[in-house]
PDB file of C-alpha atoms in Angstrom:
ATOM      1  CA  UNK A 272       8.442  46.042  -0.769  1.00 43.00           C
ATOM      2  CA  UNK A 273       8.395  42.350  -1.469  1.00 47.00           C
ATOM      3  CA  UNK A 274      10.343  39.799   0.441  1.00 49.00           C
ATOM      4  CA  UNK A 275      12.925  37.867  -2.515  1.00 50.00           C
ATOM      5  CA  UNK A 276      13.400  35.077   0.039  1.00 51.00           C
ATOM      6  CA  UNK A 277       9.269  34.928   0.580  1.00 53.00           C
ATOM      7  CA  UNK A 278       8.499  35.258  -3.249  1.00 52.00           C
ATOM      8  CA  UNK A 279      11.322  32.550  -3.902  1.00 56.00           C
ATOM      9  CA  UNK A 280       9.727  30.109  -1.833  1.00 57.00           C
ATOM     10  CA  UNK A 281       6.067  30.342  -3.996  1.00 61.00           C
ATOM     11  CA  UNK A 282       5.306  29.852  -7.809  1.00 58.00           C
ATOM     12  CA  UNK A 283       2.489  32.797  -9.188  1.00 69.00           C
ATOM     13  CA  UNK A 284      -0.004  33.298 -11.019  1.00 71.00           C
ATOM     14  CA  UNK A 285      -2.779  30.795  -9.921  1.00 81.00           C
ATOM     15  CA  UNK A 286      -5.466  32.254  -8.675  1.00 89.00           C
ATOM     16  CA  UNK A 287      -8.757  30.221  -7.936  1.00 92.00           C
ATOM     17  CA  UNK A 288     -11.664  30.238  -9.937  1.00 93.00           C
ATOM     18  CA  UNK A 289     -15.613  30.161  -7.849  1.00 95.00           C
ATOM     19  CA  UNK A 290     -15.866  26.950  -9.546  1.00 97.00           C
ATOM     20  CA  UNK A 291     -13.525  24.561 -10.506  1.00 94.00           C
ATOM     21  CA  UNK A 292     -13.515  22.783 -13.998  1.00 93.00           C
ATOM     22  CA  UNK A 293     -12.104  19.589 -14.440  1.00 91.00           C
ATOM     23  CA  UNK A 294      -8.844  20.114 -17.534  1.00 86.00           C
ATOM     24  CA  UNK A 295      -8.199  16.868 -18.614  1.00 82.00           C
ATOM     25  CA  UNK A 296      -4.769  17.324 -19.858  1.00 72.00           C
ATOM     26  CA  UNK A 297      -3.806  18.747 -15.830  1.00 69.00           C
ATOM     27  CA  UNK A 298      -2.202  16.529 -13.550  1.00 65.00           C
ATOM     28  CA  UNK A 299       1.300  15.073 -14.748  1.00 67.00           C
ATOM     29  CA  UNK A 300       1.904  11.756 -15.518  1.00 69.00           C
ATOM     30  CA  UNK A 301      -1.674  11.106 -13.508  1.00 69.00           C
ATOM     31  CA  UNK A 302      -3.464  12.662 -16.497  1.00 68.00           C
ATOM     32  CA  UNK A 303      -4.747  10.215 -18.215  1.00 71.00           C
ATOM     33  CA  UNK A 304      -6.438   7.891 -15.364  1.00 80.00           C
ATOM     34  CA  UNK A 305      -7.783  10.798 -12.571  1.00 86.00           C
ATOM     35  CA  UNK A 306     -11.178  12.017 -13.217  1.00 88.00           C
ATOM     36  CA  UNK A 307     -13.736  13.782 -10.970  1.00 93.00           C
ATOM     37  CA  UNK A 308     -16.382  11.455 -11.120  1.00 94.00           C
ATOM     38  CA  UNK A 309     -16.983   7.926 -10.580  1.00 96.00           C
ATOM     39  CA  UNK A 310     -18.329   4.358 -12.107  1.00 96.00           C
ATOM     40  CA  UNK A 311     -17.245   1.992 -15.168  1.00 96.00           C
ATOM     41  CA  UNK A 312     -15.267   4.025 -18.009  1.00 94.00           C
ATOM     42  CA  UNK A 313     -15.667   0.544 -20.547  1.00 96.00           C
ATOM     43  CA  UNK A 314     -17.135  -3.031 -20.291  1.00 97.00           C
ATOM     44  CA  UNK A 315     -14.866  -5.966 -18.488  1.00 97.00           C
ATOM     45  CA  UNK A 316     -15.069  -8.589 -16.501  1.00 97.00           C
ATOM     46  CA  UNK A 317     -12.648  -9.974 -14.361  1.00 97.00           C
ATOM     47  CA  UNK A 318     -10.975 -13.298 -14.665  1.00 97.00           C
ATOM     48  CA  UNK A 319     -11.859 -15.806 -12.117  1.00 97.00           C
ATOM     49  CA  UNK A 320      -9.106 -18.775 -10.655  1.00 98.00           C
ATOM     50  CA  UNK A 321      -9.446 -21.923  -8.986  1.00 97.00           C
ATOM     51  CA  UNK A 322      -9.240 -20.476  -5.246  1.00 98.00           C
ATOM     52  CA  UNK A 323     -12.106 -19.349  -3.295  1.00 97.00           C
ATOM     53  CA  UNK A 324      -9.787 -16.093  -2.661  1.00 98.00           C
ATOM     54  CA  UNK A 325      -9.402 -13.872  -5.868  1.00 98.00           C
ATOM     55  CA  UNK A 326      -7.257 -10.998  -4.728  1.00 98.00           C
ATOM     56  CA  UNK A 327      -7.751  -8.273  -7.655  1.00 98.00           C
ATOM     57  CA  UNK A 328      -4.289  -5.608  -7.057  1.00 98.00           C
ATOM     58  CA  UNK A 329      -0.838  -3.834  -8.023  1.00 98.00           C
ATOM     59  CA  UNK A 330       2.488  -4.516  -6.394  1.00 98.00           C
ATOM     60  CA  UNK A 331       2.090  -1.011  -4.874  1.00 97.00           C
ATOM     61  CA  UNK A 332       1.364  -0.748  -0.891  1.00 98.00           C
ATOM     62  CA  UNK A 333      -1.560  -0.799   0.040  1.00 98.00           C
ATOM     63  CA  UNK A 334      -1.800  -4.140  -2.698  1.00 98.00           C
ATOM     64  CA  UNK A 335       1.538  -5.312  -0.876  1.00 98.00           C
ATOM     65  CA  UNK A 336      -0.297  -5.556   2.433  1.00 98.00           C
ATOM     66  CA  UNK A 337      -2.505  -8.124   1.499  1.00 98.00           C
ATOM     67  CA  UNK A 338      -0.554  -9.795  -0.071  1.00 98.00           C
ATOM     68  CA  UNK A 339       2.144 -10.324   2.926  1.00 98.00           C
ATOM     69  CA  UNK A 340      -0.863 -11.107   4.999  1.00 99.00           C
ATOM     70  CA  UNK A 341      -1.816 -14.163   2.824  1.00 98.00           C
ATOM     71  CA  UNK A 342       1.645 -15.424   2.332  1.00 98.00           C
ATOM     72  CA  UNK A 343       1.918 -15.244   5.760  1.00 98.00           C
ATOM     73  CA  UNK A 344      -1.200 -16.868   6.377  1.00 98.00           C
ATOM     74  CA  UNK A 345      -0.166 -19.548   4.358  1.00 98.00           C
ATOM     75  CA  UNK A 346       3.953 -19.880   5.634  1.00 98.00           C
ATOM     76  CA  UNK A 347       1.124 -20.299   9.125  1.00 98.00           C
ATOM     77  CA  UNK A 348      -0.606 -23.577   7.645  1.00 98.00           C
ATOM     78  CA  UNK A 349      -3.781 -22.077   6.931  1.00 98.00           C
ATOM     79  CA  UNK A 350      -3.644 -23.443   3.313  1.00 97.00           C
ATOM     80  CA  UNK A 351      -7.499 -23.149   2.757  1.00 97.00           C
ATOM     81  CA  UNK A 352      -5.977 -18.783   2.027  1.00 98.00           C
ATOM     82  CA  UNK A 353      -4.453 -20.448  -0.930  1.00 98.00           C
ATOM     83  CA  UNK A 354      -5.587 -17.637  -3.718  1.00 98.00           C
ATOM     84  CA  UNK A 355      -4.982 -16.086  -7.532  1.00 98.00           C
ATOM     85  CA  UNK A 356      -3.853 -12.519  -7.322  1.00 98.00           C
ATOM     86  CA  UNK A 357      -4.543 -11.030 -10.700  1.00 98.00           C
ATOM     87  CA  UNK A 358      -2.760  -8.010 -11.637  1.00 98.00           C
ATOM     88  CA  UNK A 359      -5.248  -4.034 -11.785  1.00 98.00           C
ATOM     89  CA  UNK A 360      -2.696  -2.363 -14.516  1.00 96.00           C
ATOM     90  CA  UNK A 361      -3.864   1.288 -13.113  1.00 95.00           C
ATOM     91  CA  UNK A 362      -1.981   2.882 -15.712  1.00 92.00           C
ATOM     92  CA  UNK A 363      -3.756   1.757 -17.936  1.00 93.00           C
ATOM     93  CA  UNK A 364      -7.013   2.178 -16.349  1.00 94.00           C
ATOM     94  CA  UNK A 365      -8.279  -1.417 -14.955  1.00 97.00           C
ATOM     95  CA  UNK A 366      -9.784  -0.558 -12.173  1.00 97.00           C
ATOM     96  CA  UNK A 367     -12.157   1.531 -14.134  1.00 97.00           C
ATOM     97  CA  UNK A 368     -13.255  -1.662 -16.158  1.00 97.00           C
ATOM     98  CA  UNK A 369     -17.089  -2.603 -14.843  1.00 98.00           C
ATOM     99  CA  UNK A 370     -15.715  -6.395 -13.368  1.00 98.00           C
ATOM    100  CA  UNK A 371     -13.269  -4.697 -10.748  1.00 98.00           C
ATOM    101  CA  UNK A 372     -15.913  -1.717  -9.839  1.00 98.00           C
ATOM    102  CA  UNK A 373     -18.025  -4.447  -8.875  1.00 98.00           C
ATOM    103  CA  UNK A 374     -15.946  -5.489  -6.539  1.00 98.00           C
ATOM    104  CA  UNK A 375     -14.544  -2.123  -5.325  1.00 98.00           C
ATOM    105  CA  UNK A 376     -17.045   1.130  -6.510  1.00 98.00           C
ATOM    106  CA  UNK A 377     -14.277   3.398  -5.321  1.00 97.00           C
ATOM    107  CA  UNK A 378     -11.796   2.082  -8.200  1.00 97.00           C
ATOM    108  CA  UNK A 379      -9.026   1.800  -5.998  1.00 97.00           C
ATOM    109  CA  UNK A 380      -6.720  -1.258  -5.774  1.00 98.00           C
ATOM    110  CA  UNK A 381      -6.504  -3.385  -3.491  1.00 98.00           C
ATOM    111  CA  UNK A 382     -10.028  -5.607  -3.462  1.00 98.00           C
ATOM    112  CA  UNK A 383     -11.235  -8.873  -2.759  1.00 98.00           C
ATOM    113  CA  UNK A 384     -13.662 -11.487  -3.367  1.00 98.00           C
ATOM    114  CA  UNK A 385     -13.890 -14.309  -1.114  1.00 98.00           C
ATOM    115  CA  UNK A 386     -15.885 -17.204  -2.777  1.00 98.00           C
ATOM    116  CA  UNK A 387     -16.229 -19.355   0.014  1.00 96.00           C
ATOM    117  CA  UNK A 388     -17.115 -17.238   3.031  1.00 96.00           C
ATOM    118  CA  UNK A 389     -18.143 -18.226   6.253  1.00 92.00           C
ATOM    119  CA  UNK A 390     -20.835 -19.896   6.160  1.00 92.00           C
ATOM    120  CA  UNK A 391     -21.750 -20.711   3.384  1.00 94.00           C
ATOM    121  CA  UNK A 392     -23.556 -18.393   0.497  1.00 96.00           C
ATOM    122  CA  UNK A 393     -22.745 -15.969  -1.942  1.00 97.00           C
ATOM    123  CA  UNK A 394     -19.804 -14.770  -2.861  1.00 98.00           C
ATOM    124  CA  UNK A 395     -18.295 -11.672  -0.417  1.00 98.00           C
ATOM    125  CA  UNK A 396     -16.779  -8.546  -1.929  1.00 98.00           C
ATOM    126  CA  UNK A 397     -14.025  -6.578   0.351  1.00 98.00           C
ATOM    127  CA  UNK A 398     -12.305  -3.624  -0.746  1.00 98.00           C
ATOM    128  CA  UNK A 399     -10.210  -0.971   1.082  1.00 98.00           C
ATOM    129  CA  UNK A 400      -6.809  -2.743   2.588  1.00 98.00           C
ATOM    130  CA  UNK A 401      -7.703  -2.302   6.426  1.00 98.00           C
ATOM    131  CA  UNK A 402     -10.535  -3.508   5.539  1.00 98.00           C
ATOM    132  CA  UNK A 403      -9.166  -6.976   3.531  1.00 98.00           C
ATOM    133  CA  UNK A 404      -6.600  -7.896   6.631  1.00 98.00           C
ATOM    134  CA  UNK A 405      -9.332  -7.571   8.863  1.00 98.00           C
ATOM    135  CA  UNK A 406     -11.673  -9.925   6.942  1.00 98.00           C
ATOM    136  CA  UNK A 407      -9.025 -11.835   6.842  1.00 98.00           C
ATOM    137  CA  UNK A 408      -7.367 -11.967  10.197  1.00 98.00           C
ATOM    138  CA  UNK A 409     -10.972 -12.960  11.750  1.00 98.00           C
ATOM    139  CA  UNK A 410     -11.829 -15.664   8.310  1.00 98.00           C
ATOM    140  CA  UNK A 411      -8.197 -17.178   9.822  1.00 98.00           C
ATOM    141  CA  UNK A 412      -8.616 -16.382  13.312  1.00 98.00           C
ATOM    142  CA  UNK A 413      -4.803 -15.772  12.764  1.00 98.00           C
ATOM    143  CA  UNK A 414      -2.748 -12.241  13.206  1.00 98.00           C
ATOM    144  CA  UNK A 415      -4.980 -10.086  14.988  1.00 98.00           C
ATOM    145  CA  UNK A 416      -5.049 -10.857  19.193  1.00 98.00           C
ATOM    146  CA  UNK A 417      -8.374 -11.738  20.694  1.00 95.00           C
ATOM    147  CA  UNK A 418      -7.155 -10.226  23.754  1.00 96.00           C
ATOM    148  CA  UNK A 419      -9.010  -6.707  24.507  1.00 97.00           C
ATOM    149  CA  UNK A 420      -6.139  -4.717  25.142  1.00 97.00           C
ATOM    150  CA  UNK A 421      -3.596  -6.223  22.613  1.00 97.00           C
ATOM    151  CA  UNK A 422      -6.351  -6.081  20.262  1.00 98.00           C
ATOM    152  CA  UNK A 423      -7.216  -2.553  20.571  1.00 98.00           C
ATOM    153  CA  UNK A 424      -3.343  -1.263  19.875  1.00 98.00           C
ATOM    154  CA  UNK A 425      -3.497  -3.790  17.048  1.00 98.00           C
ATOM    155  CA  UNK A 426      -6.089  -1.654  15.459  1.00 98.00           C
ATOM    156  CA  UNK A 427      -5.099   1.602  17.329  1.00 98.00           C
ATOM    157  CA  UNK A 428      -2.216   1.548  14.762  1.00 98.00           C
ATOM    158  CA  UNK A 429      -3.471  -0.216  11.541  1.00 98.00           C
ATOM    159  CA  UNK A 430      -5.877   2.937  11.213  1.00 98.00           C
ATOM    160  CA  UNK A 431      -3.201   5.236  12.566  1.00 98.00           C
ATOM    161  CA  UNK A 432      -1.680   3.529   8.799  1.00 98.00           C
ATOM    162  CA  UNK A 433      -5.026   4.694   7.568  1.00 98.00           C
ATOM    163  CA  UNK A 434      -4.820   8.523   8.347  1.00 98.00           C
ATOM    164  CA  UNK A 435      -1.570   8.813   8.209  1.00 98.00           C
ATOM    165  CA  UNK A 436      -0.388   7.066   5.026  1.00 96.00           C
ATOM    166  CA  UNK A 437      -1.839   9.389   2.449  1.00 96.00           C
ATOM    167  CA  UNK A 438       0.490  12.748   3.776  1.00 97.00           C
ATOM    168  CA  UNK A 439       3.408  10.344   2.743  1.00 97.00           C
ATOM    169  CA  UNK A 440       2.601   9.011  -0.696  1.00 96.00           C
ATOM    170  CA  UNK A 441      -0.337  11.646  -2.475  1.00 95.00           C
ATOM    171  CA  UNK A 442       1.613  14.365   0.021  1.00 97.00           C
ATOM    172  CA  UNK A 443       5.180  13.900   0.188  1.00 98.00           C
ATOM    173  CA  UNK A 444       5.469  11.596  -2.175  1.00 97.00           C
ATOM    174  CA  UNK A 445       3.564  13.316  -5.228  1.00 96.00           C
ATOM    175  CA  UNK A 446       4.951  16.255  -4.783  1.00 96.00           C
ATOM    176  CA  UNK A 447       8.778  15.411  -4.133  1.00 97.00           C
ATOM    177  CA  UNK A 448       8.799  12.077  -6.840  1.00 96.00           C
ATOM    178  CA  UNK A 449       5.917  13.032  -9.602  1.00 94.00           C
ATOM    179  CA  UNK A 450       4.318  16.403  -9.126  1.00 93.00           C
ATOM    180  CA  UNK A 451       5.186  18.218 -12.824  1.00 91.00           C
ATOM    181  CA  UNK A 452       6.876  21.324 -10.884  1.00 91.00           C
ATOM    182  CA  UNK A 453       9.173  21.529  -7.992  1.00 93.00           C
ATOM    183  CA  UNK A 454       7.058  23.393  -4.924  1.00 93.00           C
ATOM    184  CA  UNK A 455       8.756  24.494  -1.794  1.00 94.00           C
ATOM    185  CA  UNK A 456       6.055  25.069   0.411  1.00 94.00           C
ATOM    186  CA  UNK A 457       4.337  21.944  -0.670  1.00 96.00           C
ATOM    187  CA  UNK A 458       7.553  19.915  -0.273  1.00 98.00           C
ATOM    188  CA  UNK A 459       8.307  21.104   3.662  1.00 98.00           C
ATOM    189  CA  UNK A 460       4.857  20.520   4.538  1.00 98.00           C
ATOM    190  CA  UNK A 461       4.654  17.333   3.805  1.00 98.00           C
ATOM    191  CA  UNK A 462       8.157  16.464   4.201  1.00 98.00           C
ATOM    192  CA  UNK A 463       7.738  17.497   7.927  1.00 98.00           C
ATOM    193  CA  UNK A 464       4.596  15.279   8.325  1.00 98.00           C
ATOM    194  CA  UNK A 465       6.391  12.381   7.088  1.00 98.00           C
ATOM    195  CA  UNK A 466       9.746  13.123   9.792  1.00 98.00           C
ATOM    196  CA  UNK A 467       6.810  13.522  12.374  1.00 98.00           C
ATOM    197  CA  UNK A 468       5.524  10.252  11.530  1.00 98.00           C
ATOM    198  CA  UNK A 469       8.683   8.207  10.847  1.00 98.00           C
ATOM    199  CA  UNK A 470       9.353   9.999  14.453  1.00 98.00           C
ATOM    200  CA  UNK A 471       6.581   8.558  15.933  1.00 98.00           C
ATOM    201  CA  UNK A 472       7.034   4.827  15.118  1.00 98.00           C
ATOM    202  CA  UNK A 473      11.148   5.187  15.967  1.00 98.00           C
ATOM    203  CA  UNK A 474       9.126   6.782  19.367  1.00 98.00           C
ATOM    204  CA  UNK A 475       7.143   3.747  20.155  1.00 98.00           C
ATOM    205  CA  UNK A 476       9.679   0.821  18.942  1.00 98.00           C
ATOM    206  CA  UNK A 477      11.787   1.780  21.168  1.00 98.00           C
ATOM    207  CA  UNK A 478      10.137   0.518  23.418  1.00 98.00           C
ATOM    208  CA  UNK A 479       7.668  -2.611  21.121  1.00 98.00           C
ATOM    209  CA  UNK A 480       9.159  -5.218  19.377  1.00 98.00           C
ATOM    210  CA  UNK A 481       6.380  -5.192  16.930  1.00 98.00           C
ATOM    211  CA  UNK A 482       3.699  -2.350  16.420  1.00 98.00           C
ATOM    212  CA  UNK A 483       1.292  -3.768  19.242  1.00 98.00           C
ATOM    213  CA  UNK A 484       3.929  -5.449  21.769  1.00 97.00           C
ATOM    214  CA  UNK A 485       5.361  -8.371  20.916  1.00 97.00           C
ATOM    215  CA  UNK A 486       2.760 -10.371  18.869  1.00 97.00           C
ATOM    216  CA  UNK A 487       3.443  -9.675  15.485  1.00 98.00           C
ATOM    217  CA  UNK A 488       0.151  -8.661  13.581  1.00 98.00           C
ATOM    218  CA  UNK A 489      -2.168  -6.587  10.561  1.00 98.00           C
ATOM    219  CA  UNK A 490      -1.078  -3.801  11.850  1.00 98.00           C
ATOM    220  CA  UNK A 491       2.436  -4.958  10.777  1.00 98.00           C
ATOM    221  CA  UNK A 492       1.548  -5.753   7.532  1.00 98.00           C
ATOM    222  CA  UNK A 493      -0.096  -2.341   7.068  1.00 98.00           C
ATOM    223  CA  UNK A 494       2.592  -0.127   8.326  1.00 98.00           C
ATOM    224  CA  UNK A 495       5.706  -1.805   6.279  1.00 98.00           C
ATOM    225  CA  UNK A 496       5.064  -1.969   2.769  1.00 98.00           C
ATOM    226  CA  UNK A 497       4.778   2.163   3.295  1.00 98.00           C
ATOM    227  CA  UNK A 498       7.357   3.154   6.515  1.00 98.00           C
ATOM    228  CA  UNK A 499       9.477  -0.196   6.001  1.00 98.00           C
ATOM    229  CA  UNK A 500      10.086   0.536   2.236  1.00 96.00           C
ATOM    230  CA  UNK A 501      10.568   3.780   3.180  1.00 97.00           C
ATOM    231  CA  UNK A 502      13.698   3.350   6.162  1.00 97.00           C
ATOM    232  CA  UNK A 503      15.003   1.046   3.188  1.00 97.00           C
ATOM    233  CA  UNK A 504      15.728   3.564   0.684  1.00 95.00           C
ATOM    234  CA  UNK A 505      13.347   1.982  -1.310  1.00 94.00           C
ATOM    235  CA  UNK A 506      10.382   5.140  -2.257  1.00 95.00           C
ATOM    236  CA  UNK A 507      10.323   7.928  -4.026  1.00 96.00           C
ATOM    237  CA  UNK A 508      13.460   7.647  -5.622  1.00 94.00           C
ATOM    238  CA  UNK A 509      16.181   9.169  -3.074  1.00 96.00           C
ATOM    239  CA  UNK A 510      13.528  10.332  -0.799  1.00 97.00           C
ATOM    240  CA  UNK A 511      15.555   8.126   2.585  1.00 97.00           C
ATOM    241  CA  UNK A 512      18.437  10.800   1.820  1.00 97.00           C
ATOM    242  CA  UNK A 513      16.085  13.326   1.963  1.00 98.00           C
ATOM    243  CA  UNK A 514      14.418  12.869   4.890  1.00 98.00           C
ATOM    244  CA  UNK A 515      17.662  10.696   6.160  1.00 98.00           C
ATOM    245  CA  UNK A 516      16.202   7.702   7.606  1.00 98.00           C
ATOM    246  CA  UNK A 517      19.110   6.270   8.136  1.00 98.00           C
ATOM    247  CA  UNK A 518      18.499   7.978  12.012  1.00 98.00           C
ATOM    248  CA  UNK A 519      15.688   6.630  13.040  1.00 98.00           C
ATOM    249  CA  UNK A 520      16.942   2.926  14.369  1.00 98.00           C
ATOM    250  CA  UNK A 521      14.599   1.752  16.272  1.00 98.00           C
ATOM    251  CA  UNK A 522      12.584   2.021  12.968  1.00 98.00           C
ATOM    252  CA  UNK A 523      14.852   0.968  11.046  1.00 98.00           C
ATOM    253  CA  UNK A 524      15.462  -2.579  13.690  1.00 98.00           C
ATOM    254  CA  UNK A 525      11.839  -3.560  13.087  1.00 98.00           C
ATOM    255  CA  UNK A 526      12.196  -3.024   9.377  1.00 98.00           C
ATOM    256  CA  UNK A 527      14.782  -5.136   9.313  1.00 98.00           C
ATOM    257  CA  UNK A 528      13.367  -7.880  11.202  1.00 98.00           C
ATOM    258  CA  UNK A 529      10.268  -7.528   9.180  1.00 98.00           C
ATOM    259  CA  UNK A 530      11.916  -7.475   5.967  1.00 98.00           C
ATOM    260  CA  UNK A 531      13.491 -10.761   6.447  1.00 98.00           C
ATOM    261  CA  UNK A 532      10.465 -12.392   7.094  1.00 98.00           C
ATOM    262  CA  UNK A 533      10.143 -15.054   4.179  1.00 98.00           C
ATOM    263  CA  UNK A 534       6.992 -14.564   3.966  1.00 98.00           C
ATOM    264  CA  UNK A 535       7.203 -10.872   3.722  1.00 98.00           C
ATOM    265  CA  UNK A 536      10.033 -11.510   0.568  1.00 98.00           C
ATOM    266  CA  UNK A 537       7.163 -13.615  -1.065  1.00 98.00           C
ATOM    267  CA  UNK A 538       4.477 -10.625  -0.950  1.00 98.00           C
ATOM    268  CA  UNK A 539       6.439  -7.710  -1.763  1.00 98.00           C
ATOM    269  CA  UNK A 540       6.844  -9.934  -4.957  1.00 98.00           C
ATOM    270  CA  UNK A 541       3.197  -9.677  -6.323  1.00 98.00           C
ATOM    271  CA  UNK A 542       1.482  -7.826  -9.200  1.00 98.00           C
ATOM    272  CA  UNK A 543       4.641  -5.955  -9.372  1.00 98.00           C
ATOM    273  CA  UNK A 544       6.051  -4.317 -11.888  1.00 97.00           C
ATOM    274  CA  UNK A 545       8.508  -2.217 -11.914  1.00 94.00           C
ATOM    275  CA  UNK A 546      12.498  -3.250 -10.142  1.00 94.00           C
ATOM    276  CA  UNK A 547      13.700  -6.473 -10.476  1.00 96.00           C
ATOM    277  CA  UNK A 548      12.675  -8.432 -13.116  1.00 97.00           C
ATOM    278  CA  UNK A 549      12.961 -11.713 -10.770  1.00 97.00           C
ATOM    279  CA  UNK A 550      11.402  -9.811  -7.859  1.00 97.00           C
ATOM    280  CA  UNK A 551       7.995  -9.422  -9.728  1.00 98.00           C
ATOM    281  CA  UNK A 552       5.514 -11.613  -9.728  1.00 98.00           C
ATOM    282  CA  UNK A 553       3.153  -9.902 -11.581  1.00 98.00           C
ATOM    283  CA  UNK A 554       0.481 -12.482 -11.792  1.00 98.00           C
ATOM    284  CA  UNK A 555       0.004 -15.405  -8.661  1.00 98.00           C
ATOM    285  CA  UNK A 556      -1.868 -18.923  -8.906  1.00 98.00           C
ATOM    286  CA  UNK A 557       0.356 -21.174  -7.152  1.00 97.00           C
ATOM    287  CA  UNK A 558       3.434 -20.871  -4.867  1.00 97.00           C
ATOM    288  CA  UNK A 559       5.540 -22.958  -6.611  1.00 97.00           C
ATOM    289  CA  UNK A 560       5.011 -19.566  -9.437  1.00 98.00           C
ATOM    290  CA  UNK A 561       7.739 -17.804  -7.164  1.00 98.00           C
ATOM    291  CA  UNK A 562       9.988 -20.063  -9.267  1.00 97.00           C
ATOM    292  CA  UNK A 563       8.744 -20.333 -12.471  1.00 97.00           C
ATOM    293  CA  UNK A 564       7.035 -17.553 -13.402  1.00 97.00           C
ATOM    294  CA  UNK A 565       8.602 -14.492 -12.196  1.00 98.00           C
ATOM    295  CA  UNK A 566       9.361 -11.689 -15.418  1.00 97.00           C
ATOM    296  CA  UNK A 567      12.983 -12.901 -15.978  1.00 96.00           C
ATOM    297  CA  UNK A 568      11.621 -16.450 -16.580  1.00 95.00           C
ATOM    298  CA  UNK A 569       8.992 -15.305 -18.364  1.00 94.00           C
ATOM    299  CA  UNK A 570      10.940 -13.444 -20.223  1.00 90.00           C
ATOM    300  CA  UNK A 571      13.350 -16.210 -20.772  1.00 84.00           C
ATOM    301  CA  UNK A 572      10.601 -18.831 -22.195  1.00 76.00           C
TER     302      UNK A 572
END
């Protein structure tokens, strides 16, 4: 006799074959950009702006980490951190252009090219968001503690985020908001893990102002675009209500403090293509662009 409650929880009928084959139309809204092979699909050189730092990105949480860092560096007086931010539209496959693949062979945003590295020489490519944050922190000697214990704590939480966020985005977010069908098992599995991670953060922030103690670091910049955005109820539709994020009071306190920083507000706007037009700065080449080139102003010119 079949347990109806159990049967209702699981989709039936799929038996994995011995060898997986790629069905190009499968994958929901991401079917046109996901593929099981690497490398470029077309020739396309990347544009080059006037600043030494050339960022090629999109305003997703991983992209926002880097634009927050760059805006924080500028706010702290590091004028050499001026940058050009070029939009990589992953929905249109820009990440598979030959120029972008040359900077990041993994075809994921963000990717950075430093045309004026310390010590001179050829430009340096930097890919993976944590690698970019560390690179910039060391280049400008900022937002990464030099004291051994404090540095270790910042690095602990930076890499905690790198290992944990895929469960939130590719796991919970995908099955809750993007998958072509709702699968209770998958949503329950990743909702449980996401709430566990939120609890990890809430317990830690009960005893620490920032992720690495009393000092604001790249760990905060890495974690906030994912978990702060979720805590604000601005990720995956109504996921904030579904996960009861308001109950994590220490996470909410930290989220609000980070969100109040002017550099964070600017960083969230760069390479953004959704939301309020006044908060979308699709490309950024000068600080003045925030006042003159947001999507609402461009539409009215």
